[in-house]
Amino acid sequence: MQPLQCTLRPQGSLRWVPLASLSWLLLRASRMHSCFPSTTFPSPERQQKNEVQKDFSSRLAIGPTFQDFLRSASVPQEKPSSPEAEDPPPYLTVDELLGKQRKVYLETYGCQMNVNDTEIAWSILQKSGYLRTTNLQEADVILLVTCSIREKAEQTIWNRLHQLKALKTKRLHSRVPLRIGILGCMAERLKEEILDREKMVDLLAGPDAYRDLPRLLAVAESGQQAANVLLSLDETYADIMPVQTSPSATSAFVSIMRGCDNMCSYCIVPFTRGRERSRPVASILEEVRKLSEQGLKEVTLLGQNVNSFRDNSEIQFNNTVSTNLSRGFTTNYKTKQGGLRFAHLLDQVSRVDPEMRIRFTSPHPKDFPDEVLQLIHERDNICKQIHLPAQSGSSRVLEAMRRGYSREAYVELVHHIRDSIPGVSLSSDFIAGFCGETEEDHLQTVSLLREVRYNMGFLFAYSMRQKTRAYHRLKDNVPEEVKLRRLEELITVFREEATKTNKASVGCAQLVLVEGLSKRSANDLCGRNDGNLKVIFPDVEMEDVTNPGFRVRAQPGDYVLVKITSASSQTLKGHVLCKTTLKDSSAYC
Ligand code: 5AD
Ligand code: SF4
């Protein structure tokens, strides 16, 4: 059988890598899984056409010597702290790995994890000498950070690639041709299918391959297509602090874990983002401390399964204590043991700065043991807001989805959370029209929405994804128009209930973290309450209780008390009472 690891891919042809290059790649890829080609080789015809490329290709053909491998194999290699510290691969020089002030335009699609990944990718490229631009027209490199969760998300990227084609054609003969890269989930899911379908794509980098971007771009520079879609068992980008791009920002996201082991039957995420792994607590705390020193007032801990956090990097904590689950919930995998858990992390993070709000997303309902709920209740700066993705209100559908709980267990958890954290805001995700969903199942979801009365909701029509368990085992048998009709019904019910819930806060004074001017009116300011709901209020002078006798106008990053005067399903309106602090706030209702 042909070896599967290859390194450079010329447009339109594919040759396998000599064994020497293969072993070099395997050395670098230790502790990684997935056996998809990393990149492939130039064809001899192209070599004759291009002198620069010839030099590059001949170095490749000569390849590293046996001595090269002995050298790299004999010294145990620590993970480099920055891309510049990394040795170039044998077929590239240090100089070729540098960005040489080329301008990179990054465009992000999908979830907050992708927004964070964009900043990780940028941090790596910045250290390699690239510049960032927000002007598409002047970009030398365009990178799309992509999402695969639903068919529609991918279609958006294909459409965008068609638009970018014209830009690339215009630059075909310029001194610095335009390079286009696909990063993230779509690169991981479709792999070389993207390179085959869109010849103008120069590089692919899966979610665990961003450290390799300087090399991939160097390869793309020579006119080759380059790809690295290896998934990792331990990559958390712990040492890469995302660059804070907006100096006026009041809040930031901090990635604490990556990947998902749950294997819900509809979900592509475990295939595109790989296995769960957590970032060491110490490096998370260091990042949160830095953000606090920069004056940020809110941190959202981020992960595909944020409350499954389990830092097992320190041996002394790897005891045999099993992970506590929410009552009535099970996992699709063997119970995990040892490591520092989410409650420990939340406790530590919330102690860094009592004036810094802490949120986390996106959790799984199975990982809310009492110690987590207790901590949220006790700590002033941990927001009383929990995302509790239900996905369906029917136990039958939940079983087909492999969610590990029944409707009854979920509802019991909701009651337990509301008892443990009075005034908590709840939000959820729902999927309409999953395989085999009957009208009766759908009505059960409608009734769950009415019963729980979420403050926020994210509702989707089911989109079958290849590779998932549902794709292999179930039938996508709810017609598209039925899915859409059910989705509409869920949205209507959700809005009715959320409006009722939000109206209950009319007359209350709520603590709001000011973000800036409202998008709708220059006379209004906008911020978020503890439940993460948008609050709009007129920009007027008010008393500053932190500075008695002074009257001030609210600035981004200030905490203010706002008396709520009206509410819709998504927004609250009110008037500002005073500037205050998180600790001293006496929000009342
Ligand atoms: N189709 C529709 N929605 C999906 N989600 C995940 N996979 C699919 C799919 N195949 C939704 C779930 C998840 C949210 C992030 O996206 O509700 O919680
Ligand atoms: Fe997907 Fe389920 Fe993992 Fe969420 S928990 S990312 S829905 S597999």
PDB file of C-alpha atoms in Angstrom, residues 256 281 285 301 307 309 341-352 358-360 368 371-373 375-376 379 381-383:
ATOM      1  CA  ILE A 256      -9.697  26.640  27.926  1.00  0.00           C
ATOM      2  CA  VAL A 281      -4.845  25.846  34.525  1.00  0.00           C
ATOM      3  CA  LEU A 285      -4.804  32.040  34.803  1.00  0.00           C
ATOM      4  CA  LEU A 301     -14.117  30.829  29.083  1.00  0.00           C
ATOM      5  CA  ASN A 307     -17.509  22.269  31.537  1.00  0.00           C
ATOM      6  CA  PHE A 309     -12.627  20.739  31.343  1.00  0.00           C
ATOM      7  CA  ARG A 341     -11.884  19.908  36.921  1.00  0.00           C
ATOM      8  CA  PHE A 342     -14.048  22.803  35.790  1.00  0.00           C
ATOM      9  CA  ALA A 343     -15.142  23.783  39.343  1.00  0.00           C
ATOM     10  CA  HIS A 344     -11.485  24.216  40.331  1.00  0.00           C
ATOM     11  CA  LEU A 345     -10.744  26.339  37.258  1.00  0.00           C
ATOM     12  CA  LEU A 346     -13.851  28.498  37.716  1.00  0.00           C
ATOM     13  CA  ASP A 347     -12.932  29.078  41.348  1.00  0.00           C
ATOM     14  CA  GLN A 348      -9.382  30.139  40.441  1.00  0.00           C
ATOM     15  CA  VAL A 349     -10.379  32.308  37.468  1.00  0.00           C
ATOM     16  CA  SER A 350     -13.056  34.148  39.467  1.00  0.00           C
ATOM     17  CA  ARG A 351     -10.486  35.038  42.159  1.00  0.00           C
ATOM     18  CA  VAL A 352      -8.153  36.827  39.721  1.00  0.00           C
ATOM     19  CA  ILE A 358     -16.780  35.494  34.292  1.00  0.00           C
ATOM     20  CA  ARG A 359     -18.921  33.613  31.771  1.00  0.00           C
ATOM     21  CA  PHE A 360     -18.380  30.298  30.012  1.00  0.00           C
ATOM     22  CA  PHE A 368     -23.093  20.486  36.073  1.00  0.00           C
ATOM     23  CA  GLU A 371     -19.875  22.039  43.194  1.00  0.00           C
ATOM     24  CA  VAL A 372     -20.112  24.026  39.914  1.00  0.00           C
ATOM     25  CA  LEU A 373     -23.647  25.275  40.680  1.00  0.00           C
ATOM     26  CA  LEU A 375     -19.708  28.236  43.003  1.00  0.00           C
ATOM     27  CA  ILE A 376     -21.819  30.126  40.459  1.00  0.00           C
ATOM     28  CA  ARG A 379     -19.270  34.136  43.588  1.00  0.00           C
ATOM     29  CA  ASN A 381     -18.456  37.917  39.588  1.00  0.00           C
ATOM     30  CA  ILE A 382     -19.521  34.589  38.023  1.00  0.00           C
ATOM     31  CA  CYS A 383     -22.542  35.510  35.908  1.00  0.00           C
TER      32      CYS A 383
END
